[in-house]
Amino acid sequence: MRGELLLPDLLALHADLADGASAAHGEVALRVAALTLTHRSGSRASAATRASAARERDEALARRQSWHSALNAALRLALAAQLVRRGVEADAFDDERLRLRELAREGKLRRDECREAIAALLLGDRRRPAPVGPEEVARMRAIYRAMRGHRWFLTGADDLPVIALLVDAPGEPEAIADGIEAIYRRLGALGLVAGDPLQGLAAALYLGAPADGCDRVQALRGALEAAGQPIHPLTYAGLTLLALIDGVDPVALAADAIRLGDRLAATLDLVDPDAFNLGAAFALLAHLEEHDEAHAPEPVARRLLDLELLQMAYLAGIQAAAG
């Protein structure tokens, strides 16, 4: 099974992260952080080291938060795990986050502290060591306005993280927005439900899917539903991640994702849609680990996986606060 060799590392990380975690972090954040830090060369000792480093960065970020900060504990832990994966210290990231927040204010971007934090992390991937400047913020705003020209009622601050990835996409902002809109319409014609999750799926396909991305989504959807996995807007995150895996038969890939989701559900007490979405994330992670090349730039699929994991944690934190 794709990902089977990674499962012990994931479970070890989850156990270490859960030891001493607060209720405010929540189970989803623990699972997301564990998956973020999982890799094929992991060992029990190194899992403990990675988990400890994530806890330290989480605590460092918490110490820097003001009392009125909107960063919830679930997102903060997920960000901490991402920082460990990148080898970035919490203070350095938070300094950059705050600097970018000021640039965003000056550039009149939509305000949302949590989405800004995710965007800052993703922008930093391609711009390090050169700092992000006003030109990147201006391009984000231009892409945002172009997307809003097509879907003003859908496009908002929640799109800032994916727009941060779109900054490096070639072409003028209007052409990028037109491409995303064309995919959105094609997916709608295939029967997927209109709304924010579909716009996120369309943007991800524009960024990272093969040329036949829409056809691949449809094939995956059919294979998943035939195997008993319902596909609806709450599962579009998982569908997005599976569509980024090229060169694997959709039926086999659907079976892998469902089996991995079932394994995670049994060991980490998951239910749908979390079980499917995390199973799909695990399937993509396994694919990326299998095809990892030393010293090669990270593929956009890895950055989209990071984005989806961070958004899962953020939404879990919001739901916990509301419930």
Coordinates of C-alpha atoms in Angstrom, one line a residue:
M1 CA 0.0 0.0 0.0
R2 CA 1.3 3.5 -0.9
G3 CA 2.4 5.1 2.3
E4 CA 2.6 2.0 4.4
L5 CA 6.3 2.5 5.2
L6 CA 5.6 6.0 6.5
L7 CA 2.8 5.0 8.9
P8 CA 5.1 4.1 11.9
D9 CA 6.8 7.5 11.6
L10 CA 3.5 9.3 11.5
L11 CA 2.1 7.4 14.5
A12 CA 5.3 8.0 16.5
L13 CA 5.1 11.7 15.8
H14 CA 1.5 11.9 16.7
A15 CA 2.1 10.2 20.1
D16 CA 5.0 12.5 20.9
L17 CA 3.1 15.6 19.9
A18 CA 0.1 14.5 21.9
D19 CA 2.2 14.1 25.0
G20 CA 1.9 17.5 26.8
A21 CA -0.4 19.1 24.1
S22 CA -3.2 21.3 25.4
A23 CA -6.9 20.8 24.7
A24 CA -6.8 24.0 22.8
H25 CA -4.6 22.5 20.1
G26 CA -7.2 19.9 19.2
E27 CA -6.9 16.5 17.6
V28 CA -6.9 17.7 14.0
A29 CA -3.9 20.0 14.6
L30 CA -2.0 17.1 16.2
R31 CA -2.7 14.9 13.1
V32 CA -1.8 17.7 10.7
A33 CA 1.4 18.5 12.5
A34 CA 2.4 14.8 12.6
L35 CA 1.8 14.4 8.9
T36 CA 3.7 17.5 8.1
L37 CA 6.8 16.2 9.8
T38 CA 6.6 12.6 8.5
H39 CA 9.3 11.4 6.2
R40 CA 10.6 8.1 4.9
S41 CA 14.0 8.3 6.7
G42 CA 12.3 8.9 10.1
S43 CA 13.2 6.9 13.1
R44 CA 11.7 6.7 16.6
A45 CA 14.5 8.9 18.0
S46 CA 14.2 11.5 15.3
A47 CA 10.4 11.5 15.6
A48 CA 10.8 12.6 19.2
T49 CA 13.3 15.2 18.2
R50 CA 11.0 16.6 15.5
A51 CA 8.0 16.7 17.8
S52 CA 10.0 18.4 20.5
A53 CA 11.2 21.1 18.0
A54 CA 7.6 21.7 16.9
R55 CA 6.5 22.1 20.5
E56 CA 9.3 24.6 21.2
R57 CA 8.3 26.6 18.1
D58 CA 4.7 26.5 19.1
E59 CA 5.5 27.8 22.5
A60 CA 7.8 30.5 21.0
L61 CA 5.0 31.7 18.7
A62 CA 2.5 31.7 21.6
R63 CA 4.8 33.9 23.7
R64 CA 4.9 36.4 20.9
Q65 CA 1.2 36.6 20.4
S66 CA -0.7 39.6 21.7
W67 CA -3.8 39.0 23.8
H68 CA -6.1 40.0 20.9
S69 CA -4.3 37.8 18.3
A70 CA -6.6 35.8 16.0
L71 CA -4.0 33.0 15.5
N72 CA -5.7 30.0 17.1
A73 CA -3.7 27.2 18.9
A74 CA -4.5 24.7 16.2
L75 CA -3.1 26.8 13.4
R76 CA -0.1 27.8 15.5
L77 CA 0.9 24.2 16.1
A78 CA 0.5 23.4 12.4
L79 CA 2.7 26.5 11.5
A80 CA 5.2 25.3 14.1
A81 CA 5.5 21.9 12.4
Q82 CA 5.9 23.6 9.0
L83 CA 8.7 25.7 10.4
V84 CA 10.5 22.6 11.7
R85 CA 10.2 21.0 8.3
R86 CA 11.8 24.1 6.7
G87 CA 14.5 24.5 9.4
V88 CA 13.2 28.0 10.3
E89 CA 13.1 29.4 13.8
A90 CA 9.9 30.8 15.3
D91 CA 11.2 34.3 16.0
A92 CA 12.6 34.7 12.4
F93 CA 9.2 33.6 10.9
D94 CA 7.2 35.8 13.2
D95 CA 9.4 38.8 12.4
E96 CA 8.8 38.2 8.7
R97 CA 5.1 37.6 9.2
L98 CA 4.7 41.0 11.0
R99 CA 6.8 42.7 8.4
L100 CA 4.7 41.3 5.6
R101 CA 1.5 42.2 7.5
E102 CA 2.6 45.8 7.4
L103 CA 3.4 45.6 3.6
A104 CA 0.0 44.0 3.1
R105 CA -1.7 46.9 4.9
E106 CA 0.2 49.4 2.8
G107 CA -0.7 47.5 -0.3
K108 CA -4.4 47.4 0.7
L109 CA -4.7 43.7 0.8
R110 CA -7.7 42.2 2.6
R111 CA -7.0 41.8 6.3
D112 CA -7.1 38.3 8.0
E113 CA -4.4 37.5 10.5
C114 CA -4.6 33.8 10.1
R115 CA -4.7 33.7 6.3
E116 CA -1.9 36.3 6.3
A117 CA 0.3 34.0 8.4
I118 CA -0.2 31.1 6.1
A119 CA 0.5 33.3 3.1
A120 CA 3.7 34.6 4.7
L121 CA 5.0 31.1 5.2
L122 CA 4.3 30.1 1.6
L123 CA 5.7 33.3 0.2
G124 CA 8.9 32.8 2.1
D125 CA 9.5 29.4 0.5
R126 CA 10.4 30.9 -2.9
R127 CA 11.8 34.2 -1.8
R128 CA 14.4 33.1 0.8
P129 CA 17.0 34.4 1.4
A130 CA 15.8 37.5 -0.5
P131 CA 13.0 39.1 1.5
V132 CA 9.5 39.5 0.1
G133 CA 8.9 43.1 -1.0
P134 CA 6.2 45.4 -2.1
E135 CA 6.3 44.0 -5.6
E136 CA 5.1 40.6 -4.4
V137 CA 2.3 42.2 -2.4
A138 CA 1.3 44.3 -5.4
R139 CA 1.1 41.1 -7.5
M140 CA -1.0 39.4 -4.9
R141 CA -3.4 42.3 -4.9
A142 CA -3.6 42.3 -8.7
I143 CA -4.3 38.6 -8.8
Y144 CA -6.9 39.0 -6.0
R145 CA -8.7 41.8 -7.9
A146 CA -8.6 39.8 -11.2
M147 CA -10.1 36.7 -9.5
R148 CA -12.7 38.9 -7.8
G149 CA -13.6 40.2 -11.2
H150 CA -14.9 36.7 -12.0
R151 CA -16.3 35.6 -8.6
W152 CA -16.6 38.7 -6.4
F153 CA -18.9 36.8 -4.0
L154 CA -16.5 34.0 -3.5
T155 CA -13.1 35.7 -3.6
G156 CA -12.0 37.0 -0.2
A157 CA -9.4 36.9 2.5
D158 CA -9.6 33.1 2.5
D159 CA -8.0 33.1 -0.9
L160 CA -4.8 34.9 0.2
P161 CA -2.8 31.7 0.9
V162 CA -3.4 30.3 -2.6
I163 CA -2.8 33.7 -4.1
A164 CA 0.6 33.7 -2.4
L165 CA 1.4 30.6 -4.4
L166 CA 0.0 32.1 -7.6
V167 CA 2.6 35.0 -7.2
D168 CA 5.2 32.7 -8.9
A169 CA 2.8 31.6 -11.7
P170 CA 3.8 32.9 -15.1
G171 CA 1.6 35.4 -16.9
E172 CA -0.4 38.5 -16.1
P173 CA -2.9 38.5 -13.2
E174 CA -5.8 38.7 -15.6
A175 CA -4.6 35.6 -17.5
I176 CA -4.1 33.7 -14.3
A177 CA -7.6 34.6 -13.1
D178 CA -9.1 33.6 -16.5
G179 CA -7.3 30.3 -16.3
I180 CA -8.7 29.5 -12.9
E181 CA -12.2 30.6 -14.0
A182 CA -12.1 28.3 -17.0
I183 CA -11.2 25.3 -14.7
Y184 CA -14.0 26.4 -12.2
R185 CA -16.5 26.4 -15.0
R186 CA -15.3 23.0 -16.4
L187 CA -15.5 21.4 -13.0
G188 CA -19.0 22.8 -12.5
A189 CA -20.1 21.4 -15.8
L190 CA -18.8 18.0 -14.6
G191 CA -21.2 18.2 -11.7
L192 CA -19.0 19.5 -8.8
V193 CA -20.8 21.9 -6.5
A194 CA -20.2 25.6 -6.9
G195 CA -18.7 27.6 -4.0
D196 CA -15.5 28.4 -2.2
P197 CA -14.2 24.8 -2.0
L198 CA -14.5 24.5 -5.8
Q199 CA -12.7 27.7 -6.4
G200 CA -9.9 26.4 -4.2
L201 CA -9.8 23.2 -6.2
A202 CA -9.7 25.2 -9.5
A203 CA -6.8 27.3 -8.3
A204 CA -4.8 24.2 -7.1
L205 CA -5.4 22.5 -10.5
Y206 CA -4.2 25.7 -12.3
L207 CA -1.0 25.6 -10.2
G208 CA -0.1 22.0 -9.9
A209 CA -2.2 19.6 -11.9
P210 CA -1.3 18.0 -15.3
A211 CA -2.9 19.4 -18.4
D212 CA -5.8 17.0 -18.1
G213 CA -6.4 18.0 -14.5
C214 CA -10.2 18.3 -14.9
D215 CA -10.5 14.9 -16.6
R216 CA -8.3 13.5 -13.8
V217 CA -10.6 15.0 -11.1
Q218 CA -13.6 13.4 -12.8
A219 CA -11.9 10.0 -13.1
L220 CA -10.9 10.1 -9.4
R221 CA -14.3 11.2 -8.3
G222 CA -15.9 8.3 -10.2
A223 CA -13.4 5.8 -8.8
L224 CA -13.8 7.1 -5.2
E225 CA -17.6 7.0 -5.4
A226 CA -17.6 3.6 -6.9
A227 CA -15.4 2.4 -4.0
G228 CA -17.9 3.8 -1.5
Q229 CA -16.3 7.2 -0.7
P230 CA -18.8 10.0 -1.2
I231 CA -17.4 13.2 -2.8
H232 CA -18.9 16.6 -1.7
P233 CA -17.5 20.0 -1.0
L234 CA -16.1 19.0 2.4
T235 CA -14.0 16.4 0.7
Y236 CA -12.7 18.7 -2.1
A237 CA -9.5 19.2 -0.2
G238 CA -8.7 15.5 -0.5
L239 CA -9.8 15.4 -4.1
T240 CA -7.5 18.3 -4.8
L241 CA -4.5 16.5 -3.3
L242 CA -5.1 13.3 -5.2
A243 CA -5.5 15.2 -8.5
L244 CA -1.9 16.4 -8.1
I245 CA -0.5 12.9 -8.3
D246 CA 0.4 12.2 -11.9
G247 CA 1.1 8.9 -13.5
V248 CA -1.0 6.7 -11.2
D249 CA -4.1 4.9 -12.3
P250 CA -7.1 6.7 -10.7
V251 CA -8.7 3.5 -9.5
A252 CA -5.6 2.4 -7.8
L253 CA -5.0 5.8 -6.3
A254 CA -8.6 6.0 -5.0
A255 CA -8.2 2.6 -3.4
D256 CA -4.9 3.7 -1.8
A257 CA -6.4 6.9 -0.4
I258 CA -9.4 5.1 1.0
R259 CA -7.2 2.4 2.6
L260 CA -4.9 5.0 4.1
G261 CA -7.9 6.9 5.4
D262 CA -9.3 3.8 7.0
R263 CA -5.9 3.0 8.7
L264 CA -5.7 6.6 10.0
A265 CA -9.3 6.4 11.1
A266 CA -8.7 3.2 13.1
T267 CA -5.5 4.4 14.7
L268 CA -6.2 8.1 15.2
D269 CA -10.0 8.0 15.8
L270 CA -11.0 9.8 12.7
V271 CA -14.3 10.1 10.9
D272 CA -15.2 11.5 7.5
P273 CA -14.5 13.9 6.0
D274 CA -11.3 14.2 8.0
A275 CA -10.4 10.5 7.4
F276 CA -10.6 10.9 3.6
N277 CA -8.9 14.3 3.5
L278 CA -6.0 13.1 5.6
G279 CA -5.8 9.8 3.8
A280 CA -5.5 11.7 0.5
A281 CA -2.9 14.0 2.1
F282 CA -0.9 10.9 3.2
A283 CA -1.2 9.4 -0.3
L284 CA 0.3 12.6 -1.8
L285 CA 3.0 12.8 0.8
A286 CA 4.0 9.2 0.1
H287 CA 4.1 9.9 -3.6
L288 CA 6.3 12.9 -3.0
E289 CA 8.6 11.0 -0.7
E290 CA 9.0 8.2 -3.2
H291 CA 9.9 10.6 -6.0
D292 CA 12.1 12.9 -3.9
E293 CA 15.3 13.9 -5.5
A294 CA 18.2 15.2 -3.4
H295 CA 18.8 19.0 -3.8
A296 CA 15.9 19.3 -6.2
P297 CA 13.5 22.3 -5.7
E298 CA 10.3 21.3 -3.9
P299 CA 7.5 20.7 -6.4
V300 CA 4.4 22.9 -6.3
A301 CA 2.4 19.8 -5.1
R302 CA 4.4 19.9 -1.9
R303 CA 3.5 23.5 -1.3
L304 CA -0.2 22.9 -2.1
L305 CA -0.1 20.0 0.4
D306 CA 1.3 22.4 3.0
L307 CA -1.4 24.8 2.2
E308 CA -4.2 22.3 2.6
L309 CA -2.8 21.0 5.9
L310 CA -2.6 24.5 7.3
Q311 CA -6.1 25.2 6.2
M312 CA -7.4 22.0 7.8
A313 CA -5.8 23.0 11.1
Y314 CA -7.1 26.6 10.9
L315 CA -10.7 25.5 10.2
A316 CA -10.5 23.0 13.0
G317 CA -9.5 25.7 15.4
I318 CA -12.3 27.9 14.2
Q319 CA -14.8 25.1 14.7
A320 CA -13.5 24.4 18.1
A321 CA -13.8 28.0 19.2
A322 CA -17.4 28.1 17.8
G323 CA -18.5 24.9 19.4

